[in-house]
Amino acid sequence: MELLAYPFMQRALIGALIIGLAAPALGIYLVQRRLSLIGDGIGHVALTGVGVGLLTNTSPVLTAVLVATIGAVGVELIRERGRTSGDLALALLFYGGIAGGVVLVGLSDDSSNSNLMQYLFGSLITTSVQDIAVIGGLGVAVLVAMLALRPALFALCNDEEYARVSGLPVRTLNILLAVTTAVTVTIAMRTVGLLLVSALMVVPVAAAQQVTRGFRTTMAAAMLIGVGAAGAGIVVSAEIDTAPGATTVLLALVAFLGATLAATVRRVLVRRSHPPVAAEPPDVVLHG
Amino acid sequence: MTNVVEVRHAAAGYDGREILSDVSLSVAPGDVVAVLGANGSGKSTLIRTVLGLVPLRRGEIELFGTPQRRFRQWQRIGYVPQRLGAGSGVPATVGEVVASGRLARRGIFHFPGAADKAAVREALSDVGLLDRIGDPVSTLSGGQQQRTLIARALAGKPDLLVLDEPNAGVDAASQEAFAESLTRFAGAGGTIMLVLHELGPLRPLIGRGVVVHDGRIAHEGTPPEPAGHHAEPGHDHVHPHADEVKAGICEWAPTERTKAY
């Protein structure tokens, strides 16, 4: 615990807590829409942005936000057209993103393997004061947008056609979700890494929905699980010297298993206390 | 008085395939119009085009006297799709789904107030599901889910209800329940446009039937009565050679699923 006295640990923890709250708040809409893997794909694209930043000596976070946003809006436009080839187009975009990123990082002056690994899997010691300001500002923006627009985003992700007939600005909201996904992926890459970002958006939601009944409670529970896993992940990884992103994701998965187990136990108990009643009387009664 | 829906020579379709070729239709305030037709005749496409979900290729559509492209008063329209959007696994309560019906009236930047909550409860009691307000929609039967969607549309207090096959695959109790809801809505002066496969318990409510066939309106008038052996009680409408049976103009589009009543 004395590790938390170090400023770099405090910064890492603050960053992780913000992401732990923001990622599931966005992720619930992606899960509802069956786009659980989109964060992963945008993460691939963001790596190209990191490469551009390292190569041009600008802030990699800034260039990653820009490139990931362009990628996310592109994906949304493909999805909107609803063609079957969209699946293939996404695959091309994602693989292009990660391959471009690896090549560009390799071409830059700062081309050590460990540098690439930091972006792919996150690192505790790389979070600077400036990073925390960016993560804090963007993270709060994501949180506010996802919470304030919850009724509209819920309606959109639940039934897009109904949202359209309700006169909602469907396209604007879709683009907002795409941009928010790109921003969340990028601010989370310092802590959990680009390859595991999506897990923090999806796993807390998957865990929460095992035990909840409504959308709002699922959102609240997912944010609690997310912030808990992210905070604990930082502390545990510092104590036992493991990668923080992977540790966080494993803790979230433990929460998922725990929630699934709890839900199963509850179902069994309910069934035992209310044995099923025969729905209809028998048609015939046989004597003798 | 301006018509609620005015369709003039509309053509529409998806992906290069034209489904409606030349449809004209007027729906006046207080009308209850059933759009009938065989599977694939374009009856669902007709109402989806009216709502702007299918792009109009030719012709004109006006909603409440405003050209559809410039129409913004969506709170005046309550849409009831065929079924609940694809279940994603994220739970949602009946109350949360019905609350979406208030968005058009409230705007997206406002959180629900007392009037919104009251409207949700009122709509749910109208369809007889108030006791399920806190239950996940996934635990409801198909018919109860359909009633939830009607409650969502009613919660917005619309002037026009548009329903897409509301009684497809719905149990008798739910059919009765929403026939009552629709009767109350029409009784209060509401306008209804609905796609139907069979009239069923909604029969007494329908003022006018419009039969869509081959992308055109083939018949318009009082809902056609089943004739001959189709009208016999208990007649199970079976067409062993379904391909050879063409929807006649004045009988309303027999299909293998149609039953006499």
Coordinates of C-alpha atoms in Angstrom, one line a residue:
Chain A
M1 CA 0.0 0.0 0.0
E2 CA 2.9 2.3 0.6
L3 CA 3.4 2.2 -3.1
L4 CA 0.5 4.6 -3.3
A5 CA 2.6 7.3 -1.8
Y6 CA 4.5 7.6 -5.1
P7 CA 3.0 10.4 -7.3
F8 CA 3.2 8.1 -10.4
M9 CA 1.1 5.5 -8.6
Q10 CA -1.4 8.1 -7.6
R11 CA -1.6 9.3 -11.2
A12 CA -2.1 5.8 -12.5
L13 CA -4.8 5.1 -9.9
I14 CA -6.7 8.3 -10.7
G15 CA -6.5 7.5 -14.4
A16 CA -7.7 4.0 -13.8
L17 CA -10.6 5.1 -11.7
I18 CA -11.8 7.5 -14.3
I19 CA -11.6 4.9 -17.0
G20 CA -13.2 2.3 -14.8
L21 CA -16.3 4.6 -14.5
A22 CA -16.4 5.9 -18.1
A23 CA -15.7 2.7 -20.0
P24 CA -18.7 0.7 -18.8
A25 CA -21.0 3.8 -19.0
L26 CA -20.3 3.8 -22.7
G27 CA -19.9 0.0 -23.0
I28 CA -23.5 -0.7 -22.0
Y29 CA -24.8 0.9 -25.1
L30 CA -22.3 -1.0 -27.3
V31 CA -23.3 -4.3 -25.7
Q32 CA -27.0 -3.4 -26.1
R33 CA -26.4 -2.8 -29.7
R34 CA -24.4 -6.0 -30.2
L35 CA -21.2 -4.1 -30.9
S36 CA -19.3 -5.6 -28.0
L37 CA -16.1 -6.0 -30.1
I38 CA -16.1 -2.5 -31.7
G39 CA -13.9 -1.1 -29.0
D40 CA -11.3 -3.7 -29.8
G41 CA -11.4 -2.7 -33.5
I42 CA -11.1 1.0 -32.7
G43 CA -8.2 0.1 -30.5
H44 CA -6.4 -1.4 -33.4
V45 CA -7.0 1.7 -35.5
A46 CA -5.8 3.9 -32.6
L47 CA -2.4 2.2 -32.8
T48 CA -1.8 3.8 -36.2
G49 CA -2.5 7.1 -34.4
V50 CA 0.1 6.3 -31.8
G51 CA 2.6 5.5 -34.7
V52 CA 1.8 8.8 -36.4
G53 CA 2.4 10.7 -33.1
L54 CA 5.7 9.0 -32.4
L55 CA 6.9 9.5 -36.0
T56 CA 6.0 13.2 -36.1
N57 CA 7.1 13.9 -32.5
T58 CA 3.6 15.1 -31.5
S59 CA 1.6 13.8 -28.5
P60 CA 0.7 10.1 -29.3
V61 CA -2.5 10.5 -27.2
L62 CA -3.6 13.4 -29.4
T63 CA -2.9 11.7 -32.7
A64 CA -4.5 8.5 -31.4
V65 CA -7.7 10.4 -30.5
L66 CA -7.8 11.9 -34.0
V67 CA -7.1 8.7 -36.0
A68 CA -9.4 6.6 -33.8
T69 CA -12.2 9.1 -34.2
I70 CA -11.8 9.1 -38.0
G71 CA -11.8 5.3 -37.9
A72 CA -14.9 5.1 -35.6
V73 CA -16.9 7.5 -37.7
G74 CA -15.9 5.5 -40.8
V75 CA -17.1 2.3 -39.1
E76 CA -20.4 4.0 -38.2
L77 CA -20.9 5.1 -41.7
I78 CA -20.3 1.5 -43.0
R79 CA -22.7 0.1 -40.3
E80 CA -25.4 2.7 -41.2
R81 CA -25.5 1.5 -44.8
G82 CA -26.1 -1.9 -43.4
R83 CA -24.5 -3.8 -46.3
T84 CA -23.3 -7.4 -45.6
S85 CA -19.9 -6.3 -46.9
G86 CA -19.7 -4.1 -43.8
D87 CA -18.2 -7.1 -41.8
L88 CA -15.4 -7.4 -44.3
A89 CA -14.8 -3.7 -44.4
L90 CA -14.4 -3.6 -40.7
A91 CA -11.9 -6.4 -40.7
L92 CA -9.8 -4.6 -43.4
L93 CA -9.9 -1.4 -41.3
F94 CA -8.9 -3.1 -38.1
Y95 CA -6.0 -5.1 -39.6
G96 CA -4.8 -2.1 -41.5
G97 CA -4.9 -0.1 -38.3
I98 CA -2.7 -2.5 -36.2
A99 CA -0.3 -3.3 -39.1
G100 CA 0.0 0.5 -39.8
G101 CA 0.6 1.1 -36.2
V102 CA 3.4 -1.5 -35.8
V103 CA 5.2 -0.3 -38.9
L104 CA 4.9 3.4 -38.0
V105 CA 6.1 2.8 -34.4
G106 CA 9.0 0.8 -35.8
L107 CA 10.0 3.7 -38.1
S108 CA 10.0 6.2 -35.3
D109 CA 13.1 7.2 -33.4
D110 CA 11.6 5.7 -30.2
S111 CA 11.1 2.3 -31.7
S112 CA 11.9 0.1 -28.7
N113 CA 9.7 -3.0 -28.2
S114 CA 8.8 -1.9 -24.7
N115 CA 7.4 1.3 -26.1
L116 CA 5.0 -0.6 -28.4
M117 CA 4.1 -2.9 -25.5
Q118 CA 3.2 0.0 -23.3
Y119 CA 0.5 1.1 -25.7
L120 CA -0.7 -2.4 -26.4
F121 CA -1.0 -3.6 -22.8
G122 CA -0.8 -0.4 -20.7
S123 CA 1.8 0.6 -18.1
L124 CA 1.8 2.1 -14.7
I125 CA 4.7 4.4 -14.9
T126 CA 4.0 6.2 -18.2
T127 CA 1.1 8.3 -17.0
S128 CA 2.4 11.9 -16.8
V129 CA 0.6 14.9 -15.2
Q130 CA -0.3 16.1 -18.6
D131 CA -1.8 12.7 -19.4
I132 CA -3.9 12.8 -16.3
A133 CA -5.3 16.2 -17.3
V134 CA -6.3 14.8 -20.7
I135 CA -7.7 11.5 -19.3
G136 CA -9.6 13.5 -16.6
G137 CA -11.1 16.0 -19.0
L138 CA -12.1 13.6 -21.7
G139 CA -13.2 10.9 -19.2
V140 CA -15.6 13.4 -17.5
A141 CA -16.9 14.5 -20.9
V142 CA -17.6 10.8 -21.9
L143 CA -19.3 10.2 -18.5
V144 CA -21.5 13.3 -18.7
A145 CA -22.6 12.6 -22.3
M146 CA -23.4 8.9 -21.5
L147 CA -25.4 9.8 -18.4
A148 CA -27.2 12.9 -19.6
L149 CA -28.3 11.3 -22.8
R150 CA -29.3 8.0 -21.3
P151 CA -33.0 8.0 -22.3
A152 CA -32.2 9.0 -25.9
L153 CA -29.2 6.6 -26.2
F154 CA -31.2 3.8 -24.6
A155 CA -34.1 4.3 -27.1
L156 CA -31.6 4.4 -30.0
C157 CA -29.7 1.2 -29.0
N158 CA -32.9 -0.6 -28.1
D159 CA -34.8 0.1 -31.3
E160 CA -33.2 2.4 -33.9
E161 CA -36.3 2.5 -36.1
Y162 CA -38.5 3.5 -33.2
A163 CA -36.0 6.2 -32.3
R164 CA -36.1 7.5 -35.9
V165 CA -39.9 7.7 -35.8
S166 CA -39.7 9.5 -32.4
G167 CA -37.8 12.2 -34.3
L168 CA -34.5 11.6 -32.5
P169 CA -31.4 12.8 -34.3
V170 CA -30.4 9.2 -34.9
R171 CA -27.4 9.9 -37.1
T172 CA -25.9 12.6 -34.7
L173 CA -26.4 10.2 -31.7
N174 CA -24.7 7.4 -33.6
I175 CA -21.8 9.5 -34.5
L176 CA -21.6 10.7 -30.9
L177 CA -21.4 7.1 -29.8
A178 CA -18.6 6.4 -32.4
V179 CA -16.6 9.4 -31.3
T180 CA -17.1 8.6 -27.6
T181 CA -15.8 5.1 -28.3
A182 CA -12.7 6.4 -30.0
V183 CA -12.0 8.9 -27.1
T184 CA -12.5 6.2 -24.4
V185 CA -10.3 3.7 -26.2
T186 CA -7.5 6.3 -26.5
I187 CA -7.6 7.6 -22.9
A188 CA -7.7 4.0 -21.6
M189 CA -4.7 2.9 -23.6
R190 CA -2.2 4.3 -21.1
T191 CA -3.7 2.2 -18.3
V192 CA -5.2 -1.0 -19.7
G193 CA -3.6 -0.9 -23.2
L194 CA -5.2 -0.9 -26.6
L195 CA -5.7 -4.6 -26.8
L196 CA -7.6 -4.8 -23.5
V197 CA -9.6 -1.6 -23.6
S198 CA -12.7 -3.3 -24.9
A199 CA -12.7 -5.7 -22.0
L200 CA -13.2 -2.8 -19.6
M201 CA -16.2 -1.6 -21.7
V202 CA -17.8 -5.0 -21.9
V203 CA -16.9 -7.3 -19.0
P204 CA -18.4 -5.1 -16.2
V205 CA -21.7 -4.9 -18.2
A206 CA -21.7 -8.6 -18.8
A207 CA -21.1 -9.1 -15.0
A208 CA -23.8 -6.6 -14.0
Q209 CA -26.5 -8.0 -16.2
Q210 CA -26.3 -11.4 -14.5
V211 CA -27.9 -9.9 -11.4
T212 CA -29.9 -6.9 -12.5
R213 CA -33.4 -6.4 -13.9
G214 CA -33.4 -3.0 -15.5
F215 CA -31.2 -0.9 -17.8
R216 CA -30.5 1.9 -15.2
T217 CA -29.5 -0.6 -12.5
T218 CA -27.3 -2.5 -14.9
M219 CA -25.5 0.7 -15.8
A220 CA -25.0 1.7 -12.2
A221 CA -23.8 -1.8 -11.3
A222 CA -21.5 -2.0 -14.3
M223 CA -19.9 1.3 -13.4
L224 CA -19.3 0.1 -9.8
I225 CA -17.8 -3.1 -11.0
G226 CA -15.6 -1.2 -13.6
V227 CA -14.3 1.3 -11.0
G228 CA -13.7 -1.5 -8.5
A229 CA -11.8 -3.7 -10.9
A230 CA -9.7 -0.8 -12.3
G231 CA -8.8 0.5 -8.8
A232 CA -8.0 -3.0 -7.4
G233 CA -6.2 -3.8 -10.7
I234 CA -3.7 -1.0 -10.2
V235 CA -3.0 -1.8 -6.5
V236 CA -2.7 -5.5 -7.1
S237 CA -0.5 -5.2 -10.1
A238 CA 1.8 -2.9 -8.2
E239 CA 2.0 -5.3 -5.3
I240 CA 2.7 -8.4 -7.2
D241 CA 4.3 -6.7 -10.2
T242 CA 2.0 -7.7 -13.0
A243 CA 0.7 -5.8 -16.0
P244 CA -2.0 -3.4 -14.7
G245 CA -4.4 -3.8 -17.7
A246 CA -4.4 -7.6 -17.7
T247 CA -4.7 -7.6 -13.9
T248 CA -7.8 -5.3 -14.1
V249 CA -9.4 -7.4 -16.8
L250 CA -8.9 -10.6 -14.9
L251 CA -10.4 -9.0 -11.8
A252 CA -13.4 -7.9 -13.9
L253 CA -13.8 -11.5 -15.2
V254 CA -13.7 -12.7 -11.6
A255 CA -16.6 -10.3 -10.9
F256 CA -18.4 -11.8 -13.9
L257 CA -18.0 -15.3 -12.6
G258 CA -19.0 -14.3 -9.2
A259 CA -22.2 -12.6 -10.5
T260 CA -23.0 -15.6 -12.7
L261 CA -22.6 -17.9 -9.8
A262 CA -24.8 -15.7 -7.5
A263 CA -27.5 -15.5 -10.2
T264 CA -27.5 -19.3 -10.6
V265 CA -27.7 -19.9 -6.8
R266 CA -30.5 -17.4 -6.5
R267 CA -32.5 -19.1 -9.3
V268 CA -32.1 -22.5 -7.7
L269 CA -33.2 -21.1 -4.3
V270 CA -36.2 -19.4 -5.8
R271 CA -37.2 -22.6 -7.6
R272 CA -36.9 -24.6 -4.4
S273 CA -39.1 -22.2 -2.4
H274 CA -41.7 -21.9 -5.2
P275 CA -42.1 -25.4 -6.7
P276 CA -43.6 -25.1 -10.1
V277 CA -47.4 -25.6 -10.1
A278 CA -49.0 -27.8 -12.7
A279 CA -50.4 -25.3 -15.2
E280 CA -53.5 -27.3 -16.2
P281 CA -55.5 -30.0 -14.5
P282 CA -55.0 -33.4 -16.1
D283 CA -57.4 -34.1 -19.0
V284 CA -58.4 -37.6 -17.8
V285 CA -58.2 -39.4 -14.5
L286 CA -57.4 -43.1 -14.7
H287 CA -59.0 -45.4 -12.1
G288 CA -57.6 -48.7 -11.0
Chain B
M1 CA -59.7 19.7 -42.1
T2 CA -56.3 18.5 -43.4
N3 CA -55.8 14.8 -43.7
V4 CA -53.6 13.0 -41.2
V5 CA -51.8 11.0 -43.9
E6 CA -51.9 11.8 -47.6
V7 CA -50.0 9.6 -50.0
R8 CA -50.0 10.5 -53.7
H9 CA -48.6 8.2 -56.3
A10 CA -45.9 6.9 -54.0
A11 CA -43.2 4.5 -55.1
A12 CA -40.7 3.0 -52.7
G13 CA -38.5 0.0 -52.2
Y14 CA -35.1 -1.3 -50.9
D15 CA -31.8 -1.9 -52.7
G16 CA -32.9 -1.3 -56.2
R17 CA -36.1 -3.5 -55.8
E18 CA -39.3 -1.5 -56.1
I19 CA -42.0 -2.8 -53.8
L20 CA -44.6 -0.1 -54.1
S21 CA -45.1 1.2 -57.6
D22 CA -48.0 3.7 -57.4
V23 CA -49.9 4.0 -54.2
S24 CA -52.3 6.8 -53.3
L25 CA -54.1 6.9 -49.9
S26 CA -55.8 9.4 -47.7
V27 CA -56.4 8.9 -44.0
A28 CA -58.6 11.5 -42.4
P29 CA -58.7 12.4 -38.6
G30 CA -60.5 9.7 -36.7
D31 CA -60.2 7.1 -39.5
V32 CA -59.3 3.5 -38.6
V33 CA -57.7 2.0 -41.7
A34 CA -56.5 -1.5 -42.0
V35 CA -53.8 -2.2 -44.6
L36 CA -54.3 -5.8 -45.8
G37 CA -52.5 -8.0 -48.3
A38 CA -50.6 -11.2 -48.8
N39 CA -47.1 -11.7 -47.5
G40 CA -44.7 -9.7 -49.7
S41 CA -47.5 -7.5 -51.2
G42 CA -45.9 -4.4 -49.7
K43 CA -48.3 -3.7 -46.9
S44 CA -45.6 -3.2 -44.3
T45 CA -43.5 -1.3 -46.8
L46 CA -46.4 1.1 -47.2
I47 CA -46.6 2.1 -43.6
R48 CA -42.8 2.1 -43.3
T49 CA -42.7 4.5 -46.2
V50 CA -45.3 6.7 -44.6
L51 CA -43.1 6.9 -41.5
G52 CA -40.0 7.7 -43.5
L53 CA -38.2 4.4 -42.7
V54 CA -38.2 3.4 -46.3
P55 CA -37.1 6.1 -48.8
L56 CA -39.7 7.5 -51.1
R57 CA -38.6 7.2 -54.7
R58 CA -41.5 9.0 -56.5
G59 CA -44.7 10.7 -55.4
E60 CA -45.5 12.7 -52.3
I61 CA -46.3 12.0 -48.7
E62 CA -47.8 14.5 -46.3
L63 CA -48.2 14.0 -42.6
F64 CA -50.7 16.3 -40.8
G65 CA -50.5 18.6 -43.9
T66 CA -46.7 18.9 -43.9
P67 CA -44.5 17.3 -46.5
Q68 CA -42.9 14.3 -44.8
R69 CA -39.3 15.6 -45.4
R70 CA -40.1 18.7 -43.4
F71 CA -42.3 17.0 -40.8
R72 CA -41.0 17.5 -37.3
Q73 CA -44.0 16.9 -35.0
W74 CA -43.1 13.3 -34.4
Q75 CA -44.8 13.4 -31.0
R76 CA -48.1 13.3 -32.9
I77 CA -47.3 9.8 -34.2
G78 CA -47.1 6.6 -32.1
Y79 CA -45.3 3.7 -34.0
V80 CA -45.8 0.1 -32.9
P81 CA -43.3 -2.1 -34.7
Q82 CA -43.9 -5.8 -35.3
R83 CA -41.7 -6.9 -32.4
L84 CA -39.4 -5.6 -29.7
G85 CA -36.0 -4.7 -31.1
A86 CA -33.5 -7.6 -31.1
G87 CA -33.0 -8.6 -27.5
S88 CA -29.4 -7.8 -26.6
G89 CA -29.1 -9.3 -23.2
V90 CA -28.8 -6.0 -21.4
P91 CA -31.9 -6.1 -19.3
A92 CA -34.6 -3.4 -19.5
T93 CA -37.7 -3.1 -17.5
V94 CA -41.2 -2.7 -19.0
G95 CA -41.3 0.8 -17.5
E96 CA -38.0 1.8 -19.1
V97 CA -39.1 0.6 -22.6
V98 CA -42.4 2.5 -22.3
A99 CA -40.6 5.6 -21.1
S100 CA -38.9 5.8 -24.5
G101 CA -42.4 6.7 -25.8
R102 CA -42.1 10.1 -24.1
L103 CA -38.9 11.2 -25.8
A104 CA -40.5 12.7 -28.9
R105 CA -42.6 14.9 -26.6
R106 CA -39.9 15.7 -24.1
G107 CA -36.8 16.2 -26.2
I108 CA -33.5 14.4 -25.6
F109 CA -31.9 16.8 -23.2
H110 CA -34.6 16.6 -20.6
F111 CA -34.9 14.0 -17.9
P112 CA -38.3 12.6 -17.2
G113 CA -40.6 14.6 -15.0
A114 CA -43.8 13.8 -13.1
A115 CA -45.9 14.2 -16.2
D116 CA -43.7 11.6 -18.0
K117 CA -43.9 9.1 -15.2
A118 CA -47.7 9.6 -15.0
A119 CA -48.1 9.0 -18.7
V120 CA -46.0 5.8 -18.5
R121 CA -48.2 4.4 -15.8
E122 CA -51.4 5.5 -17.5
A123 CA -50.3 3.8 -20.8
L124 CA -49.4 0.6 -18.9
S125 CA -52.7 0.4 -17.1
D126 CA -54.4 1.0 -20.4
V127 CA -52.9 -2.2 -21.8
G128 CA -53.3 -4.0 -18.5
L129 CA -49.6 -4.4 -17.6
L130 CA -49.1 -1.8 -14.8
D131 CA -48.3 -4.6 -12.4
R132 CA -45.3 -5.6 -14.6
I133 CA -43.7 -2.1 -14.7
G134 CA -40.6 -3.2 -12.9
D135 CA -40.2 -6.6 -14.6
P136 CA -37.6 -7.2 -17.3
V137 CA -39.3 -7.2 -20.7
S138 CA -37.5 -10.5 -21.5
T139 CA -39.7 -12.3 -18.9
L140 CA -42.9 -11.3 -20.7
S141 CA -44.8 -13.4 -23.2
G142 CA -44.9 -12.4 -26.9
G143 CA -48.3 -10.9 -26.5
Q144 CA -47.3 -9.0 -23.4
Q145 CA -44.3 -7.6 -25.2
Q146 CA -46.6 -6.5 -28.0
R147 CA -48.8 -4.7 -25.4
T148 CA -45.6 -3.1 -24.0
L149 CA -44.9 -1.6 -27.4
I150 CA -48.5 -0.3 -27.7
A151 CA -48.1 1.3 -24.3
R152 CA -44.8 2.9 -25.4
A153 CA -46.7 4.4 -28.4
L154 CA -49.6 5.5 -26.2
A155 CA -47.4 7.1 -23.6
G156 CA -46.5 9.8 -26.1
K157 CA -50.2 10.8 -26.4
P158 CA -50.1 10.6 -30.2
D159 CA -52.9 11.7 -32.6
L160 CA -52.0 8.9 -35.0
L161 CA -51.2 5.3 -34.1
V162 CA -49.3 3.2 -36.7
L163 CA -49.2 -0.5 -36.0
D164 CA -47.3 -3.2 -38.0
E165 CA -49.1 -6.5 -37.7
P166 CA -49.9 -6.1 -34.0
N167 CA -51.6 -9.5 -33.6
A168 CA -49.1 -11.7 -35.4
G169 CA -48.3 -14.6 -33.2
V170 CA -50.1 -13.1 -30.1
D171 CA -52.2 -15.1 -27.7
A172 CA -55.9 -14.5 -27.5
A173 CA -55.9 -12.7 -24.2
S174 CA -53.4 -10.1 -25.4
Q175 CA -55.3 -9.7 -28.7
E176 CA -58.4 -8.8 -26.7
A177 CA -56.5 -6.5 -24.4
F178 CA -55.1 -4.4 -27.1
A179 CA -58.3 -4.5 -29.2
E180 CA -59.8 -2.8 -26.1
S181 CA -56.9 -0.3 -25.9
L182 CA -57.2 0.6 -29.6
T183 CA -61.0 0.9 -29.3
R184 CA -60.6 3.4 -26.4
F185 CA -57.9 5.3 -28.5
A186 CA -60.2 5.5 -31.5
G187 CA -63.2 6.4 -29.3
A188 CA -61.3 9.4 -28.0
G189 CA -60.9 10.6 -31.6
G190 CA -57.5 9.0 -32.4
T191 CA -56.6 8.0 -35.9
I192 CA -55.2 4.5 -36.5
M193 CA -53.4 3.0 -39.5
L194 CA -52.5 -0.7 -39.0
V195 CA -51.2 -3.5 -41.1
L196 CA -53.1 -6.7 -40.5
H197 CA -52.8 -10.3 -41.6
E198 CA -56.2 -11.2 -40.2
L199 CA -58.8 -9.0 -38.7
G200 CA -59.5 -11.2 -35.6
P201 CA -60.9 -9.3 -32.6
L202 CA -60.1 -6.0 -34.3
R203 CA -62.8 -6.6 -36.9
P204 CA -65.5 -4.3 -35.3
L205 CA -63.0 -1.4 -35.0
I206 CA -61.9 -1.2 -38.6
G207 CA -63.6 1.5 -40.6
R208 CA -61.9 0.9 -43.9
G209 CA -59.8 -1.8 -45.5
V210 CA -57.1 -1.1 -48.0
V211 CA -55.8 -4.2 -49.9
V212 CA -52.2 -3.9 -51.2
H213 CA -51.4 -6.2 -54.1
D214 CA -48.4 -6.1 -56.4
G215 CA -47.3 -2.7 -55.1
R216 CA -50.6 -1.0 -55.7
I217 CA -53.9 -0.5 -53.9
A218 CA -56.1 -3.3 -55.3
H219 CA -59.2 -2.6 -53.2
E220 CA -60.4 0.1 -50.8
G221 CA -63.6 0.1 -48.9
T222 CA -65.3 -1.6 -46.0
P223 CA -63.2 -4.6 -44.9
P224 CA -64.1 -7.5 -47.1
E225 CA -66.0 -10.3 -45.6
P226 CA -64.8 -13.8 -46.0
A227 CA -67.1 -15.6 -48.5
G228 CA -68.2 -19.2 -49.3
H229 CA -66.5 -21.9 -47.3
H230 CA -64.0 -19.3 -46.0
A231 CA -66.8 -17.9 -43.8
E232 CA -67.7 -21.2 -42.2
P233 CA -67.0 -21.3 -38.5
G234 CA -63.9 -23.3 -37.7
H235 CA -62.7 -23.1 -41.3
D236 CA -59.0 -23.6 -41.3
H237 CA -57.6 -21.7 -44.3
V238 CA -55.2 -24.0 -45.9
H239 CA -53.8 -23.7 -49.4
P240 CA -51.9 -26.8 -50.3
H241 CA -50.8 -25.3 -53.6
A242 CA -49.9 -21.9 -52.2
D243 CA -47.9 -20.9 -55.2
E244 CA -50.8 -21.1 -57.5
V245 CA -53.1 -19.1 -55.4
K246 CA -53.1 -15.4 -56.3
A247 CA -54.6 -12.8 -54.0
G248 CA -57.9 -12.0 -55.6
I249 CA -58.9 -8.4 -55.8
C250 CA -61.9 -8.5 -53.6
E251 CA -61.1 -11.2 -51.2
W252 CA -58.4 -10.0 -48.9
A253 CA -55.3 -11.8 -49.8
P254 CA -55.6 -15.3 -48.6
T255 CA -52.4 -16.9 -47.4
E256 CA -51.6 -20.1 -45.7
R257 CA -51.8 -18.4 -42.3
T258 CA -55.2 -16.8 -42.8
K259 CA -58.0 -18.2 -40.7
A260 CA -61.7 -17.7 -41.0
Y261 CA -63.4 -16.1 -38.1

